[in-house]
PDB file of C-alpha atoms in Angstrom:
ATOM      1  CA  GLY A   1     -14.613   4.489   6.813  1.00 53.00           C
ATOM      2  CA  ALA A   2     -12.200   2.978   4.344  1.00 79.00           C
ATOM      3  CA  GLY A   3     -10.537  -0.238   4.494  1.00 92.00           C
ATOM      4  CA  VAL A   4      -6.655  -0.758   4.854  1.00 95.00           C
ATOM      5  CA  SER A   5      -4.884   0.826   1.959  1.00 96.00           C
ATOM      6  CA  GLN A   6      -1.498   0.062   0.884  1.00 97.00           C
ATOM      7  CA  SER A   7       0.883   1.752  -1.929  1.00 97.00           C
ATOM      8  CA  PRO A   8       2.210   0.884  -4.135  1.00 97.00           C
ATOM      9  CA  SER A   9       0.333  -1.761  -5.440  1.00 95.00           C
ATOM     10  CA  ASN A  10       3.193  -2.824  -7.719  1.00 96.00           C
ATOM     11  CA  LYS A  11       6.825  -2.167  -7.286  1.00 97.00           C
ATOM     12  CA  VAL A  12       9.619  -3.515  -9.684  1.00 98.00           C
ATOM     13  CA  THR A  13      13.141  -2.553  -8.572  1.00 97.00           C
ATOM     14  CA  GLU A  14      16.638  -3.575  -9.429  1.00 97.00           C
ATOM     15  CA  LYS A  15      18.609  -5.858  -7.182  1.00 97.00           C
ATOM     16  CA  GLY A  16      20.769  -3.523  -4.866  1.00 97.00           C
ATOM     17  CA  LYS A  17      18.063  -0.870  -4.171  1.00 98.00           C
ATOM     18  CA  ASP A  18      15.913   0.269  -1.450  1.00 98.00           C
ATOM     19  CA  VAL A  19      12.269   0.401  -1.357  1.00 98.00           C
ATOM     20  CA  GLU A  20       9.593   1.678   0.876  1.00 98.00           C
ATOM     21  CA  LEU A  21       6.371   0.104   1.171  1.00 98.00           C
ATOM     22  CA  ARG A  22       3.386   2.011   2.960  1.00 97.00           C
ATOM     23  CA  CYS A  23       0.220   0.868   4.775  1.00 97.00           C
ATOM     24  CA  ASP A  24      -2.690   3.174   5.840  1.00 96.00           C
ATOM     25  CA  PRO A  25      -4.645   0.882   8.473  1.00 95.00           C
ATOM     26  CA  ILE A  26      -8.356   1.321   9.460  1.00 94.00           C
ATOM     27  CA  SER A  27      -9.002   4.510  11.539  1.00 92.00           C
ATOM     28  CA  GLY A  28      -9.083   3.364  15.253  1.00 89.00           C
ATOM     29  CA  HIS A  29      -7.385   0.285  14.751  1.00 91.00           C
ATOM     30  CA  THR A  30      -4.416   0.259  17.397  1.00 91.00           C
ATOM     31  CA  ALA A  31      -2.754  -3.038  16.207  1.00 92.00           C
ATOM     32  CA  LEU A  32      -0.900  -3.316  12.763  1.00 94.00           C
ATOM     33  CA  TYR A  33       0.822  -6.313  11.159  1.00 95.00           C
ATOM     34  CA  TRP A  34       2.916  -6.948   8.075  1.00 97.00           C
ATOM     35  CA  TYR A  35       3.140 -10.409   6.495  1.00 96.00           C
ATOM     36  CA  ARG A  36       5.075 -11.457   3.374  1.00 96.00           C
ATOM     37  CA  GLN A  37       3.551 -14.017   0.971  1.00 92.00           C
ATOM     38  CA  ARG A  38       5.495 -15.791  -1.487  1.00 90.00           C
ATOM     39  CA  LEU A  39       4.120 -17.210  -4.448  1.00 83.00           C
ATOM     40  CA  GLY A  40       2.225 -20.665  -3.671  1.00 76.00           C
ATOM     41  CA  GLN A  41       3.002 -20.021  -0.007  1.00 80.00           C
ATOM     42  CA  GLY A  42       1.128 -19.172   3.196  1.00 83.00           C
ATOM     43  CA  LEU A  43       1.448 -15.636   5.163  1.00 90.00           C
ATOM     44  CA  GLU A  44       4.936 -15.269   6.802  1.00 91.00           C
ATOM     45  CA  PHE A  45       4.798 -13.097   9.680  1.00 92.00           C
ATOM     46  CA  LEU A  46       7.075 -10.015   9.518  1.00 95.00           C
ATOM     47  CA  ILE A  47       6.466  -7.375  12.231  1.00 95.00           C
ATOM     48  CA  TYR A  48       3.529  -6.305  14.654  1.00 93.00           C
ATOM     49  CA  PHE A  49       2.905  -3.149  16.260  1.00 93.00           C
ATOM     50  CA  GLN A  50       0.264  -2.395  19.160  1.00 90.00           C
ATOM     51  CA  GLY A  51      -0.348   1.427  20.154  1.00 85.00           C
ATOM     52  CA  ASN A  52       2.707   2.666  21.911  1.00 84.00           C
ATOM     53  CA  SER A  53       4.239  -0.349  22.801  1.00 87.00           C
ATOM     54  CA  ALA A  54       7.867  -1.657  21.462  1.00 89.00           C
ATOM     55  CA  PRO A  55       7.003  -3.752  18.138  1.00 90.00           C
ATOM     56  CA  ASP A  56       7.412  -7.310  17.959  1.00 91.00           C
ATOM     57  CA  LYS A  57      10.290  -7.510  15.023  1.00 92.00           C
ATOM     58  CA  SER A  58      10.536 -11.309  15.636  1.00 90.00           C
ATOM     59  CA  GLY A  59       9.438 -12.130  11.806  1.00 92.00           C
ATOM     60  CA  LEU A  60      11.893  -9.905  10.131  1.00 94.00           C
ATOM     61  CA  PRO A  61      14.098 -12.015   8.054  1.00 94.00           C
ATOM     62  CA  SER A  62      17.125  -9.939   7.922  1.00 95.00           C
ATOM     63  CA  ASP A  63      18.481  -6.731   9.063  1.00 96.00           C
ATOM     64  CA  ARG A  64      17.749  -5.331   5.695  1.00 97.00           C
ATOM     65  CA  PHE A  65      14.292  -5.268   6.593  1.00 97.00           C
ATOM     66  CA  SER A  66      12.801  -2.704   8.890  1.00 97.00           C
ATOM     67  CA  ALA A  67       9.550  -1.061   9.726  1.00 96.00           C
ATOM     68  CA  GLU A  68       8.509   2.041  11.479  1.00 95.00           C
ATOM     69  CA  ARG A  69       4.495   3.117  12.659  1.00 94.00           C
ATOM     70  CA  THR A  70       3.508   6.888  13.193  1.00 85.00           C
ATOM     71  CA  GLY A  71       1.435   6.601  16.416  1.00 80.00           C
ATOM     72  CA  GLU A  72      -1.239   4.613  15.720  1.00 80.00           C
ATOM     73  CA  SER A  73      -1.471   5.507  11.996  1.00 89.00           C
ATOM     74  CA  VAL A  74       0.756   5.000   8.808  1.00 95.00           C
ATOM     75  CA  SER A  75       3.445   2.395   8.641  1.00 97.00           C
ATOM     76  CA  THR A  76       6.509   1.917   6.599  1.00 97.00           C
ATOM     77  CA  LEU A  77       7.961  -1.330   5.626  1.00 98.00           C
ATOM     78  CA  THR A  78      11.849  -0.727   4.352  1.00 98.00           C
ATOM     79  CA  ILE A  79      13.810  -3.242   2.426  1.00 98.00           C
ATOM     80  CA  GLN A  80      17.476  -2.266   2.106  1.00 98.00           C
ATOM     81  CA  ARG A  81      19.666  -3.642  -0.688  1.00 98.00           C
ATOM     82  CA  THR A  82      16.832  -5.789  -2.239  1.00 98.00           C
ATOM     83  CA  GLN A  83      17.646  -9.255  -3.424  1.00 97.00           C
ATOM     84  CA  GLN A  84      15.728 -11.559  -5.846  1.00 96.00           C
ATOM     85  CA  GLU A  85      14.312 -13.575  -2.977  1.00 95.00           C
ATOM     86  CA  ASP A  86      12.415 -10.374  -1.620  1.00 97.00           C
ATOM     87  CA  SER A  87      10.381 -10.777  -4.535  1.00 97.00           C
ATOM     88  CA  ALA A  88       6.629 -11.430  -3.012  1.00 96.00           C
ATOM     89  CA  VAL A  89       3.435  -9.734  -1.864  1.00 96.00           C
ATOM     90  CA  TYR A  90       3.718  -7.805   1.094  1.00 98.00           C
ATOM     91  CA  LEU A  91       0.315  -7.455   2.978  1.00 97.00           C
ATOM     92  CA  CYS A  92      -0.628  -5.182   5.870  1.00 97.00           C
ATOM     93  CA  ALA A  93      -3.309  -5.830   8.216  1.00 95.00           C
ATOM     94  CA  SER A  94      -4.886  -3.875  11.334  1.00 94.00           C
ATOM     95  CA  SER A  95      -7.327  -4.629  14.150  1.00 91.00           C
ATOM     96  CA  PHE A  96      -8.402  -3.355  17.013  1.00 87.00           C
ATOM     97  CA  GLY A  97      -5.600  -4.798  18.971  1.00 78.00           C
ATOM     98  CA  LEU A  98      -8.199  -6.362  21.692  1.00 64.00           C
ATOM     99  CA  GLY A  99      -6.467  -9.664  21.633  1.00 63.00           C
ATOM    100  CA  SER A 100      -8.215 -12.311  19.327  1.00 62.00           C
ATOM    101  CA  ASP A 101      -9.793 -10.081  17.081  1.00 77.00           C
ATOM    102  CA  THR A 102     -10.442  -9.971  13.194  1.00 84.00           C
ATOM    103  CA  GLN A 103      -7.558  -8.713  11.096  1.00 88.00           C
ATOM    104  CA  TYR A 104      -8.649  -7.068   8.117  1.00 92.00           C
ATOM    105  CA  PHE A 105      -5.927  -6.878   5.058  1.00 94.00           C
ATOM    106  CA  GLY A 106      -4.829  -4.080   2.540  1.00 95.00           C
ATOM    107  CA  PRO A 107      -4.622  -5.278  -1.203  1.00 94.00           C
ATOM    108  CA  GLY A 108      -0.961  -5.747  -0.724  1.00 96.00           C
ATOM    109  CA  THR A 109       2.428  -4.803  -2.769  1.00 97.00           C
ATOM    110  CA  ARG A 110       3.641  -6.919  -5.187  1.00 96.00           C
ATOM    111  CA  LEU A 111       7.566  -6.448  -5.147  1.00 97.00           C
ATOM    112  CA  THR A 112       9.604  -7.683  -7.963  1.00 97.00           C
ATOM    113  CA  VAL A 113      13.208  -7.449  -7.570  1.00 97.00           C
ATOM    114  CA  LEU A 114      14.986  -7.898 -10.863  1.00 96.00           C
TER     115      LEU A 114
ATOM    116  CA  GLY B   1      -2.339 -12.672 -13.442  1.00 32.00           C
ATOM    117  CA  GLU B   2      -1.795 -14.569 -10.111  1.00 33.00           C
ATOM    118  CA  SER B   3      -0.247 -12.821  -7.510  1.00 35.00           C
ATOM    119  CA  VAL B   4      -0.231 -16.028  -5.201  1.00 37.00           C
ATOM    120  CA  GLY B   5      -0.994 -19.725  -5.020  1.00 41.00           C
ATOM    121  CA  LEU B   6      -0.109 -20.927  -8.330  1.00 48.00           C
ATOM    122  CA  HIS B   7       1.100 -24.259  -6.584  1.00 62.00           C
ATOM    123  CA  LEU B   8      -1.467 -24.649  -4.285  1.00 79.00           C
ATOM    124  CA  PRO B   9      -3.735 -27.777  -3.505  1.00 89.00           C
ATOM    125  CA  THR B  10      -6.827 -27.276  -5.804  1.00 92.00           C
ATOM    126  CA  LEU B  11     -10.233 -28.098  -5.096  1.00 95.00           C
ATOM    127  CA  SER B  12     -12.442 -28.229  -8.677  1.00 96.00           C
ATOM    128  CA  VAL B  13     -16.310 -28.194  -8.025  1.00 97.00           C
ATOM    129  CA  GLN B  14     -19.220 -27.695 -10.358  1.00 97.00           C
ATOM    130  CA  GLU B  15     -21.165 -24.719 -10.104  1.00 97.00           C
ATOM    131  CA  GLY B  16     -24.131 -25.373  -7.933  1.00 97.00           C
ATOM    132  CA  ASP B  17     -22.583 -27.849  -6.041  1.00 97.00           C
ATOM    133  CA  ASN B  18     -21.179 -27.526  -2.538  1.00 97.00           C
ATOM    134  CA  SER B  19     -17.402 -27.250  -1.382  1.00 97.00           C
ATOM    135  CA  ILE B  20     -15.679 -28.343   1.635  1.00 97.00           C
ATOM    136  CA  ILE B  21     -12.110 -26.853   2.175  1.00 97.00           C
ATOM    137  CA  ASN B  22     -10.252 -28.656   5.133  1.00 95.00           C
ATOM    138  CA  CYS B  23      -7.267 -27.143   7.172  1.00 94.00           C
ATOM    139  CA  ALA B  24      -5.299 -29.186  10.128  1.00 94.00           C
ATOM    140  CA  TYR B  25      -4.244 -26.221  12.627  1.00 91.00           C
ATOM    141  CA  SER B  26      -1.210 -26.730  14.371  1.00 85.00           C
ATOM    142  CA  ASN B  27      -1.355 -25.192  17.832  1.00 90.00           C
ATOM    143  CA  SER B  28      -3.559 -27.067  20.559  1.00 91.00           C
ATOM    144  CA  ALA B  29      -3.752 -23.632  22.502  1.00 91.00           C
ATOM    145  CA  SER B  30      -5.440 -22.003  19.622  1.00 93.00           C
ATOM    146  CA  ASP B  31      -8.777 -21.030  20.396  1.00 92.00           C
ATOM    147  CA  TYR B  32      -9.563 -18.741  17.722  1.00 92.00           C
ATOM    148  CA  PHE B  33      -9.976 -19.399  13.936  1.00 94.00           C
ATOM    149  CA  ILE B  34     -10.798 -17.375  10.890  1.00 94.00           C
ATOM    150  CA  TRP B  35     -11.243 -18.444   7.482  1.00 96.00           C
ATOM    151  CA  TYR B  36     -10.346 -15.885   4.624  1.00 95.00           C
ATOM    152  CA  LYS B  37     -11.021 -15.630   1.098  1.00 96.00           C
ATOM    153  CA  GLN B  38      -8.036 -14.117  -1.135  1.00 93.00           C
ATOM    154  CA  GLU B  39      -8.977 -13.404  -5.022  1.00 93.00           C
ATOM    155  CA  SER B  40      -5.924 -12.869  -7.587  1.00 88.00           C
ATOM    156  CA  GLY B  41      -4.530  -9.450  -6.994  1.00 84.00           C
ATOM    157  CA  LYS B  42      -6.111  -8.658  -3.816  1.00 88.00           C
ATOM    158  CA  GLY B  43      -5.396  -9.188   0.112  1.00 90.00           C
ATOM    159  CA  PRO B  44      -7.422 -11.771   2.118  1.00 93.00           C
ATOM    160  CA  GLN B  45     -11.036 -11.136   2.759  1.00 93.00           C
ATOM    161  CA  PHE B  46     -12.686 -12.241   6.043  1.00 93.00           C
ATOM    162  CA  ILE B  47     -15.347 -14.603   5.673  1.00 95.00           C
ATOM    163  CA  ILE B  48     -16.433 -16.310   8.865  1.00 96.00           C
ATOM    164  CA  ASP B  49     -14.851 -17.089  12.400  1.00 94.00           C
ATOM    165  CA  ILE B  50     -15.165 -19.285  15.142  1.00 95.00           C
ATOM    166  CA  ARG B  51     -14.388 -19.917  18.903  1.00 94.00           C
ATOM    167  CA  SER B  52     -13.218 -23.115  20.357  1.00 94.00           C
ATOM    168  CA  ASN B  53     -16.264 -22.738  22.652  1.00 95.00           C
ATOM    169  CA  MET B  54     -18.326 -23.848  19.460  1.00 96.00           C
ATOM    170  CA  ASP B  55     -18.112 -26.649  17.110  1.00 96.00           C
ATOM    171  CA  LYS B  56     -20.276 -25.164  14.546  1.00 97.00           C
ATOM    172  CA  ARG B  57     -21.035 -21.584  12.907  1.00 97.00           C
ATOM    173  CA  GLN B  58     -23.185 -20.859   9.968  1.00 97.00           C
ATOM    174  CA  GLY B  59     -22.994 -17.659   7.818  1.00 94.00           C
ATOM    175  CA  GLN B  60     -24.456 -16.686   4.406  1.00 93.00           C
ATOM    176  CA  ARG B  61     -24.048 -20.064   2.376  1.00 96.00           C
ATOM    177  CA  VAL B  62     -21.132 -20.806   4.528  1.00 98.00           C
ATOM    178  CA  THR B  63     -20.471 -23.109   7.670  1.00 98.00           C
ATOM    179  CA  VAL B  64     -17.411 -23.633   9.559  1.00 97.00           C
ATOM    180  CA  LEU B  65     -16.901 -26.617  11.701  1.00 97.00           C
ATOM    181  CA  LEU B  66     -14.243 -27.284  14.303  1.00 97.00           C
ATOM    182  CA  ASN B  67     -13.037 -30.526  15.637  1.00 96.00           C
ATOM    183  CA  LYS B  68     -10.619 -29.633  18.623  1.00 94.00           C
ATOM    184  CA  THR B  69      -9.857 -33.383  19.111  1.00 94.00           C
ATOM    185  CA  VAL B  70      -8.034 -33.876  15.826  1.00 94.00           C
ATOM    186  CA  LYS B  71      -7.507 -30.105  15.217  1.00 94.00           C
ATOM    187  CA  HIS B  72      -9.144 -29.702  12.276  1.00 95.00           C
ATOM    188  CA  LEU B  73     -11.138 -26.862  10.624  1.00 95.00           C
ATOM    189  CA  SER B  74     -13.465 -26.999   7.731  1.00 96.00           C
ATOM    190  CA  LEU B  75     -15.501 -24.216   5.571  1.00 97.00           C
ATOM    191  CA  GLN B  76     -18.390 -25.402   3.590  1.00 98.00           C
ATOM    192  CA  ILE B  77     -19.748 -23.131   0.773  1.00 98.00           C
ATOM    193  CA  ALA B  78     -23.150 -24.085  -0.388  1.00 97.00           C
ATOM    194  CA  ALA B  79     -24.133 -23.954  -3.893  1.00 97.00           C
ATOM    195  CA  THR B  80     -20.730 -22.698  -4.977  1.00 97.00           C
ATOM    196  CA  GLN B  81     -20.869 -19.928  -7.699  1.00 96.00           C
ATOM    197  CA  PRO B  82     -18.084 -18.785  -9.943  1.00 96.00           C
ATOM    198  CA  GLY B  83     -17.465 -15.664  -7.729  1.00 96.00           C
ATOM    199  CA  ASP B  84     -16.310 -18.173  -5.101  1.00 97.00           C
ATOM    200  CA  SER B  85     -13.334 -18.874  -7.065  1.00 96.00           C
ATOM    201  CA  ALA B  86     -10.375 -17.771  -4.977  1.00 96.00           C
ATOM    202  CA  VAL B  87      -7.661 -19.072  -2.571  1.00 94.00           C
ATOM    203  CA  TYR B  88      -9.180 -20.002   0.677  1.00 96.00           C
ATOM    204  CA  PHE B  89      -6.761 -19.728   4.070  1.00 92.00           C
ATOM    205  CA  CYS B  90      -7.557 -20.554   7.522  1.00 94.00           C
ATOM    206  CA  ALA B  91      -5.936 -18.715  10.424  1.00 92.00           C
ATOM    207  CA  GLU B  92      -5.485 -19.501  14.082  1.00 92.00           C
ATOM    208  CA  ASN B  93      -4.768 -17.714  17.137  1.00 90.00           C
ATOM    209  CA  ALA B  94      -4.726 -18.411  20.839  1.00 88.00           C
ATOM    210  CA  SER B  95      -6.340 -16.006  23.349  1.00 82.00           C
ATOM    211  CA  GLY B  96      -4.228 -13.395  24.745  1.00 77.00           C
ATOM    212  CA  THR B  97      -1.747 -13.504  21.839  1.00 82.00           C
ATOM    213  CA  TYR B  98      -1.587 -11.425  18.895  1.00 84.00           C
ATOM    214  CA  LYS B  99       0.116 -13.694  16.375  1.00 85.00           C
ATOM    215  CA  TYR B 100      -1.980 -15.511  13.919  1.00 88.00           C
ATOM    216  CA  ILE B 101      -0.898 -18.863  12.169  1.00 89.00           C
ATOM    217  CA  PHE B 102      -1.840 -18.924   8.645  1.00 90.00           C
ATOM    218  CA  GLY B 103      -2.424 -22.123   6.447  1.00 88.00           C
ATOM    219  CA  THR B 104      -1.065 -22.429   3.126  1.00 84.00           C
ATOM    220  CA  GLY B 105      -4.167 -22.224   1.420  1.00 91.00           C
ATOM    221  CA  THR B 106      -6.297 -23.966  -1.100  1.00 94.00           C
ATOM    222  CA  ARG B 107      -7.217 -22.828  -4.318  1.00 94.00           C
ATOM    223  CA  LEU B 108     -11.125 -23.452  -5.243  1.00 97.00           C
ATOM    224  CA  LYS B 109     -12.027 -23.620  -8.966  1.00 96.00           C
ATOM    225  CA  VAL B 110     -15.450 -23.405  -9.849  1.00 96.00           C
ATOM    226  CA  LEU B 111     -16.681 -25.165 -13.368  1.00 94.00           C
ATOM    227  CA  ALA B 112     -19.316 -23.686 -15.189  1.00 87.00           C
TER     228      ALA B 112
END
């Protein structure tokens, strides 16, 4: 089947606007991760979904960030009242969720806040 | 244009030479390690993994070495090709946990 897909690929928004980013994981993958990648830096964990369990939101940087997941499928990451420091690539990954197993990444959404 | 990694450590190698990319991992409890390759404008792509019960694992043109004593991981690429140019990340994970810790990355530039 297809890999992890994300949309949009690029998003330019004005400071103060809300944005919504979408991730479609690989079919059958119960685990889904969101990461943020700032220019020149590594991946910063944001949130983790596993099946119907409560998500681990410990990586969300502020209450402006939230994420939802419908069952074991699509996830959306929402950033409210965007700030310039939110500019980054937002990556989604999925895995079978059986513990230490390989995460497969989507192409990312590049967010630019003007 | 570049989406990530403009200020990363850079390794430049001649086409055809071998490349060695290093990573120091942070958690002594980590027992699963992955190397990812990230080309400009794309998400990280799995290259090779290794578990802590091994100290070496080979793939096609790539070898990962693990030294648990000094918490060091390396990726060796044989006969480096222009298509190998990318940013390479290591990631570590401890069994029973779902969180991965990612290194900052190293940019590999292959010179013709």
